[in-house]
CSV table of C-alpha atoms in Angstrom, one decimal:
chain,number,residue,atom,x,y,z
A,1,MET,CA,5.2,18.7,20.9
A,2,LEU,CA,5.0,15.1,19.6
A,3,ILE,CA,1.6,13.5,20.2
A,4,GLN,CA,0.8,9.8,19.5
A,5,VAL,CA,-2.9,9.5,18.4
A,6,PRO,CA,-3.9,5.9,19.0
A,7,GLU,CA,-6.5,3.9,17.0
A,8,VAL,CA,-7.3,6.5,14.4
A,9,LEU,CA,-8.4,3.6,12.3
A,10,THR,CA,-10.0,0.3,13.3
A,11,ALA,CA,-8.3,-3.0,12.5
A,12,GLU,CA,-11.0,-3.6,9.9
A,13,GLN,CA,-10.3,-0.3,8.2
A,14,VAL,CA,-6.6,-0.9,8.2
A,15,LYS,CA,-7.1,-4.3,6.6
A,16,ARG,CA,-9.5,-3.0,4.0
A,17,PHE,CA,-7.4,0.1,3.2
A,18,ARG,CA,-4.2,-1.9,3.0
A,19,ALA,CA,-5.7,-4.3,0.4
A,20,MET,CA,-6.8,-1.3,-1.7
A,21,LEU,CA,-3.3,0.3,-1.4
A,22,ASP,CA,-1.5,-2.9,-2.3
A,23,SER,CA,-3.5,-3.3,-5.5
A,24,THR,CA,-3.3,0.2,-6.9
A,25,ASP,CA,-0.6,2.0,-9.0
A,26,TRP,CA,2.2,3.9,-7.3
A,27,VAL,CA,4.4,6.6,-8.8
A,28,ASP,CA,7.8,8.2,-7.8
A,29,GLY,CA,7.5,10.1,-4.6
A,30,LYS,CA,9.4,13.1,-5.9
A,31,VAL,CA,6.2,14.3,-7.5
A,32,THR,CA,5.2,16.1,-4.3
A,33,ALA,CA,8.6,17.1,-3.1
A,34,GLY,CA,10.1,20.6,-3.0
A,35,TYR,CA,13.5,21.2,-4.5
A,36,GLN,CA,15.4,20.5,-1.3
A,37,SER,CA,13.3,17.5,-0.4
A,38,ALA,CA,13.6,16.0,-3.8
A,39,GLN,CA,17.4,15.6,-3.3
A,40,VAL,CA,16.9,13.2,-0.4
A,41,LYS,CA,13.6,11.6,-1.1
A,42,ASP,CA,13.4,8.0,-2.4
A,43,ASN,CA,10.0,6.3,-2.1
A,44,MET,CA,6.8,5.6,-3.9
A,45,GLN,CA,3.5,7.6,-3.6
A,46,LEU,CA,-0.1,7.5,-4.9
A,47,SER,CA,-1.0,10.3,-7.2
A,48,GLU,CA,-3.3,12.9,-5.6
A,49,THR,CA,-5.9,12.1,-8.3
A,50,ASN,CA,-5.8,8.3,-7.7
A,51,PRO,CA,-9.3,7.2,-6.8
A,52,VAL,CA,-8.0,4.9,-4.0
A,53,ALA,CA,-6.2,7.8,-2.4
A,54,ILE,CA,-9.2,10.0,-2.6
A,55,GLU,CA,-11.6,7.4,-1.1
A,56,ILE,CA,-9.3,6.4,1.8
A,57,GLY,CA,-8.4,10.0,2.4
A,58,LYS,CA,-12.0,11.0,3.0
A,59,GLU,CA,-12.4,8.1,5.5
A,60,ILE,CA,-9.3,9.2,7.3
A,61,LEU,CA,-10.6,12.7,7.7
A,62,THR,CA,-13.9,11.4,9.0
A,63,ALA,CA,-12.1,9.3,11.6
A,64,LEU,CA,-9.8,12.2,12.6
A,65,ASN,CA,-12.8,14.5,13.2
A,66,ARG,CA,-14.2,11.9,15.6
A,67,ASN,CA,-10.9,11.4,17.5
A,68,PRO,CA,-10.8,13.5,20.6
A,69,VAL,CA,-7.0,13.3,21.1
A,70,PHE,CA,-6.4,14.6,17.6
A,71,VAL,CA,-9.0,17.4,17.8
A,72,SER,CA,-7.7,18.5,21.2
A,73,ALA,CA,-4.0,18.4,20.2
A,74,ALA,CA,-4.3,19.9,16.6
A,75,LEU,CA,-7.3,22.3,16.9
A,76,PRO,CA,-7.5,21.9,13.1
A,77,LYS,CA,-8.7,24.7,10.8
A,78,LYS,CA,-7.7,23.2,7.5
A,79,ILE,CA,-6.4,19.7,6.6
A,80,PHE,CA,-4.5,18.9,3.4
A,81,PRO,CA,-6.1,15.8,1.8
A,82,PRO,CA,-4.1,12.7,3.0
A,83,LEU,CA,-1.3,11.5,0.7
A,84,PHE,CA,0.1,7.9,0.8
A,85,ASN,CA,3.7,6.6,0.5
A,86,ARG,CA,5.5,3.3,0.5
A,87,TYR,CA,9.1,2.4,1.2
A,88,THR,CA,10.7,-0.9,0.2
A,89,GLY,CA,14.2,-2.3,-0.8
A,90,GLY,CA,16.3,0.2,1.1
A,91,GLN,CA,14.3,3.3,0.2
A,92,SER,CA,14.5,6.2,2.6
A,93,PHE,CA,13.9,10.0,3.0
A,94,GLY,CA,16.8,12.1,4.2
A,95,ASN,CA,16.7,15.0,6.6
A,96,HIS,CA,14.2,17.7,5.6
A,97,VAL,CA,11.7,20.2,6.8
A,98,ASP,CA,8.2,20.2,5.3
A,99,ASN,CA,7.1,23.0,3.0
A,100,SER,CA,5.6,25.9,4.9
A,101,VAL,CA,2.5,26.2,2.6
A,102,ARG,CA,0.7,23.6,0.5
A,103,ARG,CA,-1.8,24.1,-2.2
A,104,ILE,CA,-4.7,21.8,-2.6
A,105,ASN,CA,-4.8,21.1,-6.3
A,106,SER,CA,-8.4,20.2,-6.5
A,107,THR,CA,-9.6,23.4,-4.9
A,108,GLY,CA,-6.8,25.9,-5.3
A,109,GLU,CA,-6.9,26.5,-1.5
A,110,TYR,CA,-3.7,27.1,0.4
A,111,VAL,CA,-2.9,25.4,3.7
A,112,ARG,CA,-0.2,26.8,6.1
A,113,THR,CA,1.5,23.7,7.5
A,114,ASP,CA,1.6,24.1,11.3
A,115,LEU,CA,1.4,20.4,12.0
A,116,SER,CA,2.4,17.2,10.2
A,117,MET,CA,0.9,13.8,10.7
A,118,THR,CA,2.0,10.2,9.7
A,119,LEU,CA,-0.6,7.5,9.9
A,120,PHE,CA,0.8,3.9,9.8
A,121,PHE,CA,-0.7,1.1,7.7
A,122,SER,CA,2.1,-1.5,8.3
A,123,GLU,CA,2.6,-3.2,11.6
A,124,PRO,CA,6.1,-2.7,13.1
A,125,ASP,CA,7.1,-6.4,12.6
A,126,GLU,CA,6.2,-6.2,8.9
A,127,TYR,CA,9.4,-4.3,8.0
A,128,ASP,CA,12.9,-3.5,9.3
A,129,GLY,CA,14.0,0.0,9.5
A,130,GLY,CA,11.7,2.7,8.3
A,131,GLU,CA,11.6,4.6,11.6
A,132,LEU,CA,10.4,8.2,11.4
A,133,VAL,CA,13.0,10.2,13.3
A,134,ILE,CA,12.0,13.7,14.4
A,135,GLU,CA,14.2,16.3,15.9
A,136,ASP,CA,12.4,17.4,19.1
A,137,THR,CA,13.3,20.1,21.6
A,138,TYR,CA,14.8,17.4,23.8
A,139,GLY,CA,16.6,15.5,21.1
A,140,SER,CA,15.8,12.9,18.4
A,141,LYS,CA,12.6,10.8,18.7
A,142,SER,CA,12.3,7.5,16.7
A,143,VAL,CA,8.7,6.6,15.8
A,144,LYS,CA,7.4,3.3,14.5
A,145,LEU,CA,3.8,2.8,15.5
A,146,PRO,CA,1.2,0.0,15.2
A,147,ALA,CA,-1.0,0.1,12.1
A,148,GLY,CA,-3.9,2.5,12.6
A,149,ASP,CA,-2.0,4.8,15.0
A,150,ALA,CA,-0.6,8.2,14.0
A,151,ILE,CA,2.0,10.6,15.2
A,152,LEU,CA,1.4,14.4,15.2
A,153,TYR,CA,4.3,16.8,15.2
A,154,PRO,CA,5.2,20.4,14.4
A,155,SER,CA,5.9,20.9,10.7
A,156,THR,CA,8.9,23.0,11.6
A,157,SER,CA,10.7,19.9,12.8
A,158,LEU,CA,13.7,18.5,11.0
A,159,HIS,CA,12.9,14.8,10.3
A,160,HIS,CA,13.8,11.8,8.2
A,161,VAL,CA,12.8,8.2,7.4
A,162,ARG,CA,15.4,5.5,7.9
A,163,PRO,CA,16.0,3.0,5.1
A,164,VAL,CA,13.5,0.1,4.9
A,165,THR,CA,15.7,-3.0,4.6
A,166,ARG,CA,12.9,-5.7,4.7
A,167,GLY,CA,9.2,-5.6,3.9
A,168,ALA,CA,7.2,-2.6,3.1
A,169,ARG,CA,6.4,0.5,5.1
A,170,VAL,CA,3.0,1.9,4.0
A,171,CYS,CA,1.7,5.1,5.5
A,172,SER,CA,-0.5,8.1,5.0
A,173,PHE,CA,1.0,11.6,5.5
A,174,PHE,CA,-0.5,15.1,5.5
A,175,TRP,CA,-0.5,18.5,7.0
A,176,MET,CA,-2.9,20.8,8.8
A,177,GLN,CA,-3.3,24.5,9.6
A,178,SER,CA,-4.3,24.9,13.2
A,179,MET,CA,-6.6,27.5,14.7
A,180,VAL,CA,-3.7,28.2,17.1
A,181,ARG,CA,-0.5,28.8,15.2
A,182,SER,CA,2.0,28.6,18.1
A,183,ASP,CA,3.1,25.1,19.1
A,184,ASP,CA,3.8,26.3,22.7
A,185,GLN,CA,0.2,27.7,22.9
A,186,ARG,CA,-1.3,24.5,21.5
A,187,SER,CA,0.8,22.4,24.0
A,188,LEU,CA,-0.4,24.5,26.9
A,189,LEU,CA,-4.0,24.2,25.8
A,190,LEU,CA,-3.7,20.5,25.4
A,191,SER,CA,-2.2,20.1,28.9
A,192,LEU,CA,-5.0,22.2,30.4
A,193,ASP,CA,-7.7,20.3,28.4
A,194,VAL,CA,-6.3,16.9,29.6
A,195,ALA,CA,-6.2,18.2,33.2
A,196,ILE,CA,-9.8,19.4,33.0
A,197,GLN,CA,-11.0,16.1,31.6
A,198,LYS,CA,-9.2,14.2,34.4
A,199,LEU,CA,-10.7,16.5,37.1
A,200,ASN,CA,-14.1,16.1,35.5
A,201,ARG,CA,-13.8,12.3,35.9
A,202,ASP,CA,-12.5,12.4,39.4
A,203,GLY,CA,-14.7,15.1,40.8
A,204,PRO,CA,-17.3,16.2,38.3
A,205,ASP,CA,-19.0,18.5,40.9
A,206,HIS,CA,-15.9,20.3,41.9
A,207,GLU,CA,-16.2,24.1,41.2
A,208,SER,CA,-12.7,24.2,39.7
A,209,VAL,CA,-14.0,22.3,36.7
A,210,VAL,CA,-16.1,25.3,35.6
A,211,GLU,CA,-13.3,27.8,36.5
A,212,LEU,CA,-10.6,25.9,34.6
A,213,THR,CA,-12.9,25.4,31.6
A,214,GLY,CA,-13.4,29.1,31.5
A,215,VAL,CA,-9.7,29.7,31.6
A,216,TYR,CA,-9.2,27.2,28.7
A,217,HIS,CA,-11.8,28.9,26.5
A,218,ASN,CA,-10.6,32.4,27.3
A,219,LEU,CA,-7.1,31.4,26.3
A,220,LEU,CA,-8.4,29.8,23.2
A,221,ARG,CA,-10.5,32.9,22.4
A,222,GLN,CA,-7.3,35.0,22.8
A,223,TRP,CA,-5.1,32.9,20.6
A,224,VAL,CA,-7.4,31.4,17.9
A,225,GLU,CA,-7.2,32.6,14.3
A,226,LEU,CA,-10.3,32.1,12.2
């Protein structure tokens, strides 16, 4: 299930964060790559201890917790602190699957990576190439979103970033452990939640709203892991 999460950040936030990102120090992106990923990874990243990364990361998490699309789709239990990458001058990231477990260095806590997210800080017309290509159940999906928007996808997906041949592609990326491990179950819950919200708008007094809401929560109660 690939979910576009629009307007995670406001235009003002994107502008402010981008200025901070452009003025700080970047390091080789291989610092956070596993053995297999390091063979195909060519980009720059911010260190996890970089004050800019920490500050912007906290604001991203605050914005996500207020975003109903994200909360409904991800049902997040733990979120790995956002990381940041930049691709320029032909840099790319070849086919890979994200590590199954990530350790938060600052706390020692482990996060099972059920879902991956990429949040864009560059507008599509600022750079050529740089599409995030995700192997979905129905084939390859090419993703290049407006600044401030994000894509949410299963961490089990094979994916890559095409070479950036002009400009700079600046993004945040991170992972989360969902309260519901199965992607199929999360997809079903999201579809049901969206249908309930639509029915609630179109006919708020309809008795089916209460019935379907009960079904949603009973399924969630059955599948959730706390």
